[in-house]
CSV table of N, CA and C and ligand atoms in Angstrom, one decimal:
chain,number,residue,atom,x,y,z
F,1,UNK,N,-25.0,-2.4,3.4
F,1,UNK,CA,-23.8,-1.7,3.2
F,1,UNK,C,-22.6,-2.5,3.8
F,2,UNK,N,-21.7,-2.9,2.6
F,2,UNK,CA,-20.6,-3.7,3.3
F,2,UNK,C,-19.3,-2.6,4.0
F,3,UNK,N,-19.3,-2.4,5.2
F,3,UNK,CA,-18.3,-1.7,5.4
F,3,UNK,C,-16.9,-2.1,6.1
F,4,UNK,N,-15.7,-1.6,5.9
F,4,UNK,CA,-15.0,-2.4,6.7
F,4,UNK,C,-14.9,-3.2,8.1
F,5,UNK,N,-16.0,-2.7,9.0
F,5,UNK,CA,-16.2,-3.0,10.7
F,5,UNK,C,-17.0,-4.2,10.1
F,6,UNK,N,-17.5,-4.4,9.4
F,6,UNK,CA,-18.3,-5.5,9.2
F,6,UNK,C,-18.1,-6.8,8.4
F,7,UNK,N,-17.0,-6.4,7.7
F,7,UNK,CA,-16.6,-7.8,6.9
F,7,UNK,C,-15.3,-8.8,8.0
F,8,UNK,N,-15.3,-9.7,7.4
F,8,UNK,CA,-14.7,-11.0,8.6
F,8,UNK,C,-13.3,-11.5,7.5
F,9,UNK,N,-12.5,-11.4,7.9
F,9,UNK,CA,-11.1,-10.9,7.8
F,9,UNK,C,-11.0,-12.2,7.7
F,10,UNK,N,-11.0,-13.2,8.3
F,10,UNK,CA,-10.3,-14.3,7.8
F,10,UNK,C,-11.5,-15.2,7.2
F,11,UNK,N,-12.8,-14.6,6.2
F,11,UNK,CA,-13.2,-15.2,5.2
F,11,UNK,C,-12.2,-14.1,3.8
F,12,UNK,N,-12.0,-12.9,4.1
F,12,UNK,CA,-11.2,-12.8,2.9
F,12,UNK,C,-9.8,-13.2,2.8
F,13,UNK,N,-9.5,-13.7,4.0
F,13,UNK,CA,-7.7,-14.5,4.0
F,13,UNK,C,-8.0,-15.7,3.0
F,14,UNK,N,-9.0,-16.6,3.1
F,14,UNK,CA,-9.6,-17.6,2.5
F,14,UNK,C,-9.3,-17.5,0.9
F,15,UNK,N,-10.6,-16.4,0.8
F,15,UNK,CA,-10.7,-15.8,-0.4
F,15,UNK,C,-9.4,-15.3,-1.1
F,16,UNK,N,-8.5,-14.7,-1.0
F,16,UNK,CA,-7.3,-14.0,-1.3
F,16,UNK,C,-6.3,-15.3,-1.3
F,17,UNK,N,-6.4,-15.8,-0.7
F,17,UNK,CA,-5.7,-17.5,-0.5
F,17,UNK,C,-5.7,-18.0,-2.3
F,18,UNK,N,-6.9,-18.1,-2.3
F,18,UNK,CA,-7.3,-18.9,-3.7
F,18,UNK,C,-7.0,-17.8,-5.0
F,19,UNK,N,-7.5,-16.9,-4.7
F,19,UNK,CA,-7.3,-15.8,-5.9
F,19,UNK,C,-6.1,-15.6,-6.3
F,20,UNK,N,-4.9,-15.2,-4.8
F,20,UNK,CA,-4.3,-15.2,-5.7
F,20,UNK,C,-2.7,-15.3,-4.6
F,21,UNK,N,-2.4,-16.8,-4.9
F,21,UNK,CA,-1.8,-17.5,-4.2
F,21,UNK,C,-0.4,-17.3,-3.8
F,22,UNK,N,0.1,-16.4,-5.0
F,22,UNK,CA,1.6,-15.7,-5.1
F,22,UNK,C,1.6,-14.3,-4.1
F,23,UNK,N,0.9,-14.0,-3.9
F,23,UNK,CA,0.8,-12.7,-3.3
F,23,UNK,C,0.0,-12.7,-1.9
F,24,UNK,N,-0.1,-14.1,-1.8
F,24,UNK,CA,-1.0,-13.9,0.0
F,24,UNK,C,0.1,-13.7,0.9
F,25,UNK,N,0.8,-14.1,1.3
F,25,UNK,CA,1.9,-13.9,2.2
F,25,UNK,C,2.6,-12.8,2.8
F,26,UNK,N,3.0,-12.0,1.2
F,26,UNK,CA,3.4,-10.5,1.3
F,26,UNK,C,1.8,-10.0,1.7
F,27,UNK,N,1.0,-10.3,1.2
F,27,UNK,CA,-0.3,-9.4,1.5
F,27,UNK,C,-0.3,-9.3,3.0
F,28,UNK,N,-0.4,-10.7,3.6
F,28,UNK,CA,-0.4,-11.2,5.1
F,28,UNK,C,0.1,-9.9,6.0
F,29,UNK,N,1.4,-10.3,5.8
F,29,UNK,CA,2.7,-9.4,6.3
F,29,UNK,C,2.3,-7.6,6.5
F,30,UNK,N,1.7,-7.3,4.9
F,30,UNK,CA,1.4,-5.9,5.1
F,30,UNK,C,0.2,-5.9,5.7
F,31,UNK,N,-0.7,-6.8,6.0
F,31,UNK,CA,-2.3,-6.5,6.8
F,31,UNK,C,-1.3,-6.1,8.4
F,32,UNK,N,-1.0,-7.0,8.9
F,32,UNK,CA,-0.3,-6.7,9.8
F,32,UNK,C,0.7,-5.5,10.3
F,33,UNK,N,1.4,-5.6,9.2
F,33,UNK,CA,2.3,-4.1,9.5
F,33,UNK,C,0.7,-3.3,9.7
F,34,UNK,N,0.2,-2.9,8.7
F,34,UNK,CA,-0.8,-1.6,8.7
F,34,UNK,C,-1.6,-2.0,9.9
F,35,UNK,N,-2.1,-3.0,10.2
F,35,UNK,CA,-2.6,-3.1,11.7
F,35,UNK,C,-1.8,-2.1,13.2
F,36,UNK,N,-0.7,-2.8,13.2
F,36,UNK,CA,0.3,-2.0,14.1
F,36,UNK,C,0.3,-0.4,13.5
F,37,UNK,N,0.6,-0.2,12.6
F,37,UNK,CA,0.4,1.6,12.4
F,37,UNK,C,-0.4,1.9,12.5
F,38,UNK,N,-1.5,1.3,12.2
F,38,UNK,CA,-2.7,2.3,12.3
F,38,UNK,C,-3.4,2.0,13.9
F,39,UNK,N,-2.9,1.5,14.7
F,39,UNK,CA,-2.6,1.3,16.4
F,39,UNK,C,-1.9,3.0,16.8
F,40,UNK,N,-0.7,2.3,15.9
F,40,UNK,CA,0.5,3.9,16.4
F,40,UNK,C,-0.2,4.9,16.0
F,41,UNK,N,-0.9,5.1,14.8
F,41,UNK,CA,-1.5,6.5,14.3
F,41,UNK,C,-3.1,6.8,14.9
F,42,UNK,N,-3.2,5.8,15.1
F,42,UNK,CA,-4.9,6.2,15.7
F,42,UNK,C,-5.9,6.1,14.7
F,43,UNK,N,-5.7,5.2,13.4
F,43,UNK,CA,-6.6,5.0,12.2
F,43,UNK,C,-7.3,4.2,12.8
F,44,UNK,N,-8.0,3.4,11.9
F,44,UNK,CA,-9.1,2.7,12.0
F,44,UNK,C,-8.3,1.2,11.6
F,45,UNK,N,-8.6,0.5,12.7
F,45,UNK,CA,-8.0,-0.9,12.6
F,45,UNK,C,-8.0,-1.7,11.4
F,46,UNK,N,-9.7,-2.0,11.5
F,46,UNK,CA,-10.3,-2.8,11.0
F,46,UNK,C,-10.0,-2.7,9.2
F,47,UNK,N,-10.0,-1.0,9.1
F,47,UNK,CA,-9.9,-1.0,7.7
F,47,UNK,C,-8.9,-0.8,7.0
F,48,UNK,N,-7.3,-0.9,8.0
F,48,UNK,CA,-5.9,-1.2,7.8
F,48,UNK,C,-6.1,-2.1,7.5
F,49,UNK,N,-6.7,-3.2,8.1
F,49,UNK,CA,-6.4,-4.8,8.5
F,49,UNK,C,-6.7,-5.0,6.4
F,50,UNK,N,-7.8,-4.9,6.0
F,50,UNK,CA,-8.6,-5.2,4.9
F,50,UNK,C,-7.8,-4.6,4.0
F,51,UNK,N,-7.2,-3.3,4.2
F,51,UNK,CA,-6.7,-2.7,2.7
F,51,UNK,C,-5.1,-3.3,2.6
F,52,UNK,N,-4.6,-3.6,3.8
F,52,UNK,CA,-3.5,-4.5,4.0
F,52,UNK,C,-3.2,-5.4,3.0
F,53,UNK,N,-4.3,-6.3,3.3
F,53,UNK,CA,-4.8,-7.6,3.3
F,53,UNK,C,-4.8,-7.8,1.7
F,54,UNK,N,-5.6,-6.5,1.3
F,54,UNK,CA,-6.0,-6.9,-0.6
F,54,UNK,C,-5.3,-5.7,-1.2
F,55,UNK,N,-4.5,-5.5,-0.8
F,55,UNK,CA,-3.1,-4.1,-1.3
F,55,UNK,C,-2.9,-4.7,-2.8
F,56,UNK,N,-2.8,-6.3,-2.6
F,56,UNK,CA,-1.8,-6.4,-3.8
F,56,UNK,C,-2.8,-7.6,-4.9
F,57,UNK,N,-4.0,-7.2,-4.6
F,57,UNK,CA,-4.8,-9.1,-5.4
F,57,UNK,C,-4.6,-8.3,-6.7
F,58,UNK,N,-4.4,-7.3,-6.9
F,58,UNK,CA,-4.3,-7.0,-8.8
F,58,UNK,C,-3.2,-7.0,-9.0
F,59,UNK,N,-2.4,-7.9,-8.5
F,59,UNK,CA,-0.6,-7.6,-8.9
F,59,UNK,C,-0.3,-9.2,-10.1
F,60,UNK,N,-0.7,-10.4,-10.0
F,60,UNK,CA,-1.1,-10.9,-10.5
F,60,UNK,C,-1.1,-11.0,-12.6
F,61,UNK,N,-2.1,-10.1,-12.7
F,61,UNK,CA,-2.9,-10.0,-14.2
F,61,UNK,C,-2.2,-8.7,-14.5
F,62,UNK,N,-0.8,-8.3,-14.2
F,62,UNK,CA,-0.7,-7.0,-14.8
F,62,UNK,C,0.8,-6.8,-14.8
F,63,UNK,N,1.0,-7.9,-15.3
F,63,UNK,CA,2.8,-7.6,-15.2
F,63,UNK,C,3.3,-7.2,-16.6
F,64,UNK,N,4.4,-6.3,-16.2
F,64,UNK,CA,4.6,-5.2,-17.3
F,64,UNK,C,3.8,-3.7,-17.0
F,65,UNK,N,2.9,-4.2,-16.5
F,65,UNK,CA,2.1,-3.0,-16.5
F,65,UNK,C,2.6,-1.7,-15.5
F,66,UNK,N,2.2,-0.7,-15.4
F,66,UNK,CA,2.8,0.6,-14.9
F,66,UNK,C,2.0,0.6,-13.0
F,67,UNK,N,2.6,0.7,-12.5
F,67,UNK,CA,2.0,1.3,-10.9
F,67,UNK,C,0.8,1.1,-10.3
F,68,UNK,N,0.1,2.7,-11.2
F,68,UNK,CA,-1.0,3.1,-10.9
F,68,UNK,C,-2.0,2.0,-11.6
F,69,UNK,N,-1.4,1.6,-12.5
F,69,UNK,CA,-2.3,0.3,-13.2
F,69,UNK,C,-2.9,-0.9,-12.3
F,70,UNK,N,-1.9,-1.3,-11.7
F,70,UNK,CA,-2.0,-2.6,-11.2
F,70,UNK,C,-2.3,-2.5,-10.0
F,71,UNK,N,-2.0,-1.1,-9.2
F,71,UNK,CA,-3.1,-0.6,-8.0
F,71,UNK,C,-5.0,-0.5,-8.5
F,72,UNK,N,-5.1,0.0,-9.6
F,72,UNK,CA,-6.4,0.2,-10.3
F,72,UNK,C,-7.2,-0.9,-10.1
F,73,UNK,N,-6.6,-1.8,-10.6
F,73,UNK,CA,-7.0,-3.3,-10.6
F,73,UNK,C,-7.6,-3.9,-9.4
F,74,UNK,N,-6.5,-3.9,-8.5
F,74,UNK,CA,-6.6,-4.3,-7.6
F,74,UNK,C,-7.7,-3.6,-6.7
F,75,UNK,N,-7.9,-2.5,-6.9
F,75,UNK,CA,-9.1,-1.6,-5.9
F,75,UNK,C,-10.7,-2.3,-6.9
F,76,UNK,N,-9.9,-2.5,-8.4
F,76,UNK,CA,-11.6,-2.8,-8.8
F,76,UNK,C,-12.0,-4.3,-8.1
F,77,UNK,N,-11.1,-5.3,-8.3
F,77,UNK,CA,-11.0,-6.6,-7.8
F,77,UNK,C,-11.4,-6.7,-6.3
F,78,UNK,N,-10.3,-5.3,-5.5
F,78,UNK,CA,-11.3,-5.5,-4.4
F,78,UNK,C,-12.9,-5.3,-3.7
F,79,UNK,N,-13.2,-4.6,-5.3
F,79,UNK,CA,-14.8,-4.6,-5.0
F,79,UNK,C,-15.5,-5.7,-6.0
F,80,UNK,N,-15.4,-5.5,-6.8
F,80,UNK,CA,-15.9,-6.2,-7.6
F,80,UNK,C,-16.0,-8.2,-6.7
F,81,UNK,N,-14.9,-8.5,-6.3
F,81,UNK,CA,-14.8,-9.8,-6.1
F,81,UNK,C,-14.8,-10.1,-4.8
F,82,UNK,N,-14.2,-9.3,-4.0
F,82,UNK,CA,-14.0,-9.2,-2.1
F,82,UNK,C,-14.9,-8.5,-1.6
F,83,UNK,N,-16.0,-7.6,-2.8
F,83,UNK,CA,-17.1,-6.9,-2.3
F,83,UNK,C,-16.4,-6.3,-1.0
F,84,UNK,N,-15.7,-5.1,-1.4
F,84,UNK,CA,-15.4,-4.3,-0.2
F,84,UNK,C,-15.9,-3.2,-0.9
F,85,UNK,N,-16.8,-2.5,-0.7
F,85,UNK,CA,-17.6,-1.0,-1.0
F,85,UNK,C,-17.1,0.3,-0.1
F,86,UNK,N,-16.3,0.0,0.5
F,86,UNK,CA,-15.8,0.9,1.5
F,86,UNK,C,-14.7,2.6,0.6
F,87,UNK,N,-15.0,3.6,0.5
F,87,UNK,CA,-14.4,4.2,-0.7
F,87,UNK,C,-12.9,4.1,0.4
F,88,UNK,N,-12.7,4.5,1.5
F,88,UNK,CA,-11.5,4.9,2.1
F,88,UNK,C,-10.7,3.7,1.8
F,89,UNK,N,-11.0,2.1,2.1
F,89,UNK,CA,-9.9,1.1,2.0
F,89,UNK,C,-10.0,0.6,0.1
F,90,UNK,N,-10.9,1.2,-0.3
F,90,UNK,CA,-10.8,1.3,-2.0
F,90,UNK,C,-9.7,1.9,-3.0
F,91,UNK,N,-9.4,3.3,-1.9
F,91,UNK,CA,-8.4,4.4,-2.6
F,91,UNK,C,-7.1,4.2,-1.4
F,92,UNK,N,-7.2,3.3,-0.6
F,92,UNK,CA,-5.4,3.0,-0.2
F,92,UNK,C,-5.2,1.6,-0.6
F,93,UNK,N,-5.9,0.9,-1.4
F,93,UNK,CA,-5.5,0.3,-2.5
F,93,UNK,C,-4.7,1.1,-3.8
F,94,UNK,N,-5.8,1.6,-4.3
F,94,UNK,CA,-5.8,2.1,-5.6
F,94,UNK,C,-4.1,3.2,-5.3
F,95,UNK,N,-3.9,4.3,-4.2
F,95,UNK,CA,-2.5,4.8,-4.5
F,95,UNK,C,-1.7,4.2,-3.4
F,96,UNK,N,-1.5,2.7,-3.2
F,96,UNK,CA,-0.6,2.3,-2.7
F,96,UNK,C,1.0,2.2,-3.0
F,97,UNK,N,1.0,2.5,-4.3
F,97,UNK,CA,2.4,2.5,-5.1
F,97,UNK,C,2.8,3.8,-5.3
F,98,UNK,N,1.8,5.1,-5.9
F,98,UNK,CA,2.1,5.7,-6.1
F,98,UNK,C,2.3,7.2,-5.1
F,99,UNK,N,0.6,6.9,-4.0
F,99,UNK,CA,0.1,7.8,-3.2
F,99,UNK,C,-0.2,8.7,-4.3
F,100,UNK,N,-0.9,9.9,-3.5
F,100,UNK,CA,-1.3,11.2,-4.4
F,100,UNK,C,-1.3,12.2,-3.7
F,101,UNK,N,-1.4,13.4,-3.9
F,101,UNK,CA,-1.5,14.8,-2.9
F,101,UNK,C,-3.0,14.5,-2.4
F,102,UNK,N,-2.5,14.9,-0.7
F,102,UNK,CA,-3.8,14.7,0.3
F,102,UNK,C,-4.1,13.5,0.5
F,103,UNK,N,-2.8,12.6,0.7
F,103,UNK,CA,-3.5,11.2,0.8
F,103,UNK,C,-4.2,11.3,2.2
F,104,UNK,N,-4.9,10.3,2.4
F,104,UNK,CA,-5.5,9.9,3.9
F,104,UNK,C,-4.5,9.0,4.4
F,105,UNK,N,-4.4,9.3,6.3
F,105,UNK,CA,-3.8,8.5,7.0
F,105,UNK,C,-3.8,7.1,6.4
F,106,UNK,N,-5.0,6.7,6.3
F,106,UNK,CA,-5.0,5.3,5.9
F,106,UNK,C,-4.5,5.0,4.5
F,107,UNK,N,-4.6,5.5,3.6
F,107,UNK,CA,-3.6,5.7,2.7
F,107,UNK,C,-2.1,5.6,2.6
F,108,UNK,N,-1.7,6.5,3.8
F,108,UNK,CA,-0.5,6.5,3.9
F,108,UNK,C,0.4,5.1,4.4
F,109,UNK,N,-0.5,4.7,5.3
F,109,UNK,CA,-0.5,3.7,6.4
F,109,UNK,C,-0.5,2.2,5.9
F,110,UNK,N,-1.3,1.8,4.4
F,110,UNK,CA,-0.9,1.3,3.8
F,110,UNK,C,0.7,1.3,2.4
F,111,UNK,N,0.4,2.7,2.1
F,111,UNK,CA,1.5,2.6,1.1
F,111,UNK,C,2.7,2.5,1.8
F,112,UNK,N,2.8,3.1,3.1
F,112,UNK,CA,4.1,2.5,4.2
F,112,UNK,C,4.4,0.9,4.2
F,113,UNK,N,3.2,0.2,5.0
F,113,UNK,CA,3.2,-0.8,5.6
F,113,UNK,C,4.0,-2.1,4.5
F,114,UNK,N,3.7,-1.8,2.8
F,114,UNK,CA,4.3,-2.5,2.2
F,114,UNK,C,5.5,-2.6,2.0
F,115,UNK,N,5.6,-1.5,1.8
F,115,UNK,CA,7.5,-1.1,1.6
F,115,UNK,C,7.7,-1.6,3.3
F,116,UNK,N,7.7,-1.8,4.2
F,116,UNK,CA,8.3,-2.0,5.3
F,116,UNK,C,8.0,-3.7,6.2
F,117,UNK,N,7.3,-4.2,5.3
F,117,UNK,CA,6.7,-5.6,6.3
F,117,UNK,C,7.9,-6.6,6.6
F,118,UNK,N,8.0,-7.0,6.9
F,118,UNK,CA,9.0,-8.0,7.9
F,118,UNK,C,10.0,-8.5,6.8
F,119,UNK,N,9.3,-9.1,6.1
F,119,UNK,CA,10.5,-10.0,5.1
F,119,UNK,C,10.9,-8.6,3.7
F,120,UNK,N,10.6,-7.5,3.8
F,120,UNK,CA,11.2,-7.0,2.5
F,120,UNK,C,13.1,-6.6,3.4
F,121,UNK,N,13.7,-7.0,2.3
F,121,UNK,CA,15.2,-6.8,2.6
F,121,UNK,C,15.7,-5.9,1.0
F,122,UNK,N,15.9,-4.2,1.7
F,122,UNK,CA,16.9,-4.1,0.7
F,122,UNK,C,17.4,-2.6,1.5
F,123,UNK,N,18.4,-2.3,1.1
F,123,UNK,CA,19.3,-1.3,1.7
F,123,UNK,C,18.4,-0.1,1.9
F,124,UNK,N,18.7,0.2,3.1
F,124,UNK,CA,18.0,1.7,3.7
F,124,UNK,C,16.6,1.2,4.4
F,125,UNK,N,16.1,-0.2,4.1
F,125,UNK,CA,14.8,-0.5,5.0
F,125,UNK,C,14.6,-0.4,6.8
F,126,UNK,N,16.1,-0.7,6.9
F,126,UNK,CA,15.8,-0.3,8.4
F,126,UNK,C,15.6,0.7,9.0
F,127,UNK,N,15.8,2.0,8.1
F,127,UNK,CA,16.2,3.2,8.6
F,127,UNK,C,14.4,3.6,8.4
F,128,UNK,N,13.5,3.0,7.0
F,128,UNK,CA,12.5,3.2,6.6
F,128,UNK,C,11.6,3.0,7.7
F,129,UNK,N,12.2,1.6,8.3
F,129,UNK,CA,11.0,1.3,9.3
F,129,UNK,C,11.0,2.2,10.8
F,130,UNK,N,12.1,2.8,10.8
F,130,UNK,CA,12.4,3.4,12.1
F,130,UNK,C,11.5,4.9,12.3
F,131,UNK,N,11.5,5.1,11.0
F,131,UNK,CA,10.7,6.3,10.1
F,131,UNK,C,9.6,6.3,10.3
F,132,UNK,N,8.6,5.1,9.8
F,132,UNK,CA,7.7,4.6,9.4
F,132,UNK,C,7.0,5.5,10.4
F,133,UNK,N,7.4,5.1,12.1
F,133,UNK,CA,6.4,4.9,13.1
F,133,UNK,C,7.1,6.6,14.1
F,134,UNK,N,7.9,7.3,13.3
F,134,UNK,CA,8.0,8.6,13.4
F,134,UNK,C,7.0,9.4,13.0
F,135,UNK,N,7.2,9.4,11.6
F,135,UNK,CA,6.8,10.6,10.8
F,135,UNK,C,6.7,9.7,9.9
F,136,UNK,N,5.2,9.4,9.0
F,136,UNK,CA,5.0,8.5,8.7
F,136,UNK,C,5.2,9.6,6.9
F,137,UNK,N,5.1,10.4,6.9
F,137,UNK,CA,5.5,11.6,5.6
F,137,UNK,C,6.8,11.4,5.1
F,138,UNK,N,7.4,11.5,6.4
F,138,UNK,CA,9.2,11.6,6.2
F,138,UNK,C,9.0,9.7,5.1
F,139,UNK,N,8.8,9.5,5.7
F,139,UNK,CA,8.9,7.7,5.4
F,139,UNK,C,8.1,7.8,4.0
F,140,UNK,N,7.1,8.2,3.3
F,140,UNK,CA,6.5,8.1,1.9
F,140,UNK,C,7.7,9.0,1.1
F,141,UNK,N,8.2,10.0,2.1
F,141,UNK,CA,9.6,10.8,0.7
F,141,UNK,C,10.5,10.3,1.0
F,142,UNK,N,10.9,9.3,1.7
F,142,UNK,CA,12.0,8.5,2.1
F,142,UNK,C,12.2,7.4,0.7
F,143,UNK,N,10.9,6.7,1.1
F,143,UNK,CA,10.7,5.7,0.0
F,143,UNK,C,10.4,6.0,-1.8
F,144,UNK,N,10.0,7.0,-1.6
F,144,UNK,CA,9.6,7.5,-3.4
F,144,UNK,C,11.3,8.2,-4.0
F,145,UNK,N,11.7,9.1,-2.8
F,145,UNK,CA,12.7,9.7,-3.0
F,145,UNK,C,13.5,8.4,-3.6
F,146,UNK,N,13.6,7.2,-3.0
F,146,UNK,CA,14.4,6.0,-3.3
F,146,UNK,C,14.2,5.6,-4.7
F,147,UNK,N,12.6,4.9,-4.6
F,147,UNK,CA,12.1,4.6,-6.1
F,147,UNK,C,12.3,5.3,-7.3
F,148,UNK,N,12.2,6.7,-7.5
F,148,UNK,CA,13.0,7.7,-8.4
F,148,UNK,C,14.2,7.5,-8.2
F,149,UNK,N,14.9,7.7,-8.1
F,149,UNK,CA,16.3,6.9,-8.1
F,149,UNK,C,16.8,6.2,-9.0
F,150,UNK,N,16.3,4.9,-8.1
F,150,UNK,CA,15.8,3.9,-8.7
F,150,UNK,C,15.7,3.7,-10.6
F,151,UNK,N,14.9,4.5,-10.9
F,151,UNK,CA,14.5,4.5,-12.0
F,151,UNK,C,15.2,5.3,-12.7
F,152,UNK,N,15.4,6.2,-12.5
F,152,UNK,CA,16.5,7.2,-13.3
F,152,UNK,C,18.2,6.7,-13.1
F,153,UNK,N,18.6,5.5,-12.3
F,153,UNK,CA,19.9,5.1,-12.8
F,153,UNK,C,19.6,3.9,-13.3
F,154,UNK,N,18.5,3.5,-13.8
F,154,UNK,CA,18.0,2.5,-14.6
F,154,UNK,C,17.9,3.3,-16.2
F,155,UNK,N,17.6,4.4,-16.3
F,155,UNK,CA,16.7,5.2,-17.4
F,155,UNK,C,15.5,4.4,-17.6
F,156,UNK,N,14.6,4.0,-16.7
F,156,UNK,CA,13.4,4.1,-16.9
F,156,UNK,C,12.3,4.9,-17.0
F,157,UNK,N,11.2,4.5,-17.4
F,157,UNK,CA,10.1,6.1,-17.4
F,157,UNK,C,9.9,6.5,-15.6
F,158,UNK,N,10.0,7.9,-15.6
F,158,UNK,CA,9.7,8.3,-14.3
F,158,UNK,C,8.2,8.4,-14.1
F,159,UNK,N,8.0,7.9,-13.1
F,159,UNK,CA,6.4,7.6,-12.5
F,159,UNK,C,6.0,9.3,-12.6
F,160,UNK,N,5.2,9.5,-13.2
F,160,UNK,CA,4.2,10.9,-12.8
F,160,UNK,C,3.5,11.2,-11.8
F,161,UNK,N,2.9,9.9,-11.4
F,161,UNK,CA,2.1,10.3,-9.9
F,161,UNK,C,3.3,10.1,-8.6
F,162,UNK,N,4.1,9.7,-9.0
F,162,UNK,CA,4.6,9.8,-8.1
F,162,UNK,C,5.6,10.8,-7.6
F,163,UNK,N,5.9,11.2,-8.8
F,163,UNK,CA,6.9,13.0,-8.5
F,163,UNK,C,5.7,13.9,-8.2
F,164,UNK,N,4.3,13.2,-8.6
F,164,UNK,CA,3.3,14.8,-8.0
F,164,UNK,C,3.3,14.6,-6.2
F,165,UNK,N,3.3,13.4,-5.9
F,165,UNK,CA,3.1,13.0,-4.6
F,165,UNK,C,4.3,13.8,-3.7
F,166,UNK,N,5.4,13.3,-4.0
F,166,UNK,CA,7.0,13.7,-3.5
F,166,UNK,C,6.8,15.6,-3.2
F,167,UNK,N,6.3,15.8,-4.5
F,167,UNK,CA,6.1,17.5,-4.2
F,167,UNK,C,5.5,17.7,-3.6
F,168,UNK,N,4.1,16.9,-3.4
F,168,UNK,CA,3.2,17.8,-2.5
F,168,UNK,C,3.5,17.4,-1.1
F,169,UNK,N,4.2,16.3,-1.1
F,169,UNK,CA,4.8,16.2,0.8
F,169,UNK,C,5.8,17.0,1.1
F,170,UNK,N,6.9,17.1,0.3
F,170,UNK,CA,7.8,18.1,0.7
F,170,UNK,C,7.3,19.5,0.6
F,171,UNK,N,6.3,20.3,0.2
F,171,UNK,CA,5.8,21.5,0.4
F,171,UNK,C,5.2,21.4,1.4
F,172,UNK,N,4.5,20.5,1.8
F,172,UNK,CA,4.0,20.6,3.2
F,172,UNK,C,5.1,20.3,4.4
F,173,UNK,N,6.1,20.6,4.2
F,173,UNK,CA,7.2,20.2,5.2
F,173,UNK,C,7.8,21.5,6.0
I,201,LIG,FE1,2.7,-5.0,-2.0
């Protein structure tokens, strides 16, 4: 059983290096951020460190494509090819963009960590990050509240999973 405590982090930096070269850096960045939260939250290191790390290897082979898509990808890629069998760091891949109702800390902890890692610059990030390591909830309606936005003074299609997500954190509020 390959589980997160057990795989070696910098053979999949390696790995993820070559796969897929556009997206190691930001990946970097968010292993790290999610390292540090899941310090502040009390998750599980090791398996921040990993879902961090391969958040983004299906971003790649799927442009144009929708959200939940290219999270999908990426959770299969990280089994299929990074052999990570772990279901917890499988499914904070998979709703990294979108989240879902009932996410897990670790879940959360990554879909934060990206929107917030060191080099992302765009208006309201600082306030995100200040968030982040408050109320790590406030900070996923912080950020989606944004992305719809986003999209509707665009007239883009509104993400579905992600207005289910927004509701179910604000009812729990
Ligand atoms: Fe990302």
């Amino acid at each position: 059983i390959c589980t997160g405590d057990t795989m070696d982090i910098n053979e999949l930096k390696k790995k993820l290096k070559n796969f897929n070269p556009k997206m190691y850096d930001h990946c970097v960045r968010t292993m790290e951020e999610a390292e540090k939260l899941a310090v502040h939250y009390g998750a599980d290191r090791e398996k921040a460190k990993i879902a961090g790390l391969l958040h983004d290897c299906g971003k790649k082979m799927t442009k144009g494509s929708d959200n939940l898509t290219h999270s999908r990808i990426g959770a299969n890629f990280a089994e299929e090819v990074f052999k990570v069998h772990d279901e917890e760091i499988l499914n904070a891949i998979m709703y990294h963009t979108t989240g879902r109702e009932n996410m897990s800390l670790l879940e959360k902890i990554i879909f934060v960590a990206d929107k917030i890692e060191p080099a992302r610059k765009y208006e309201g990030v600082e306030r995100l990050r200040k968030t982040a390591y408050y109320d790590i909830d406030d900070a996923i309606i912080i950020s989606l509240e944004s992305t719809i936005e986003y999209v509707k003074v665009r007239n883009l299609d509104l993400d579905n999973d992600s207005l289910k997500t927004l509701k179910f954190l604000k009812e729990g509020k």
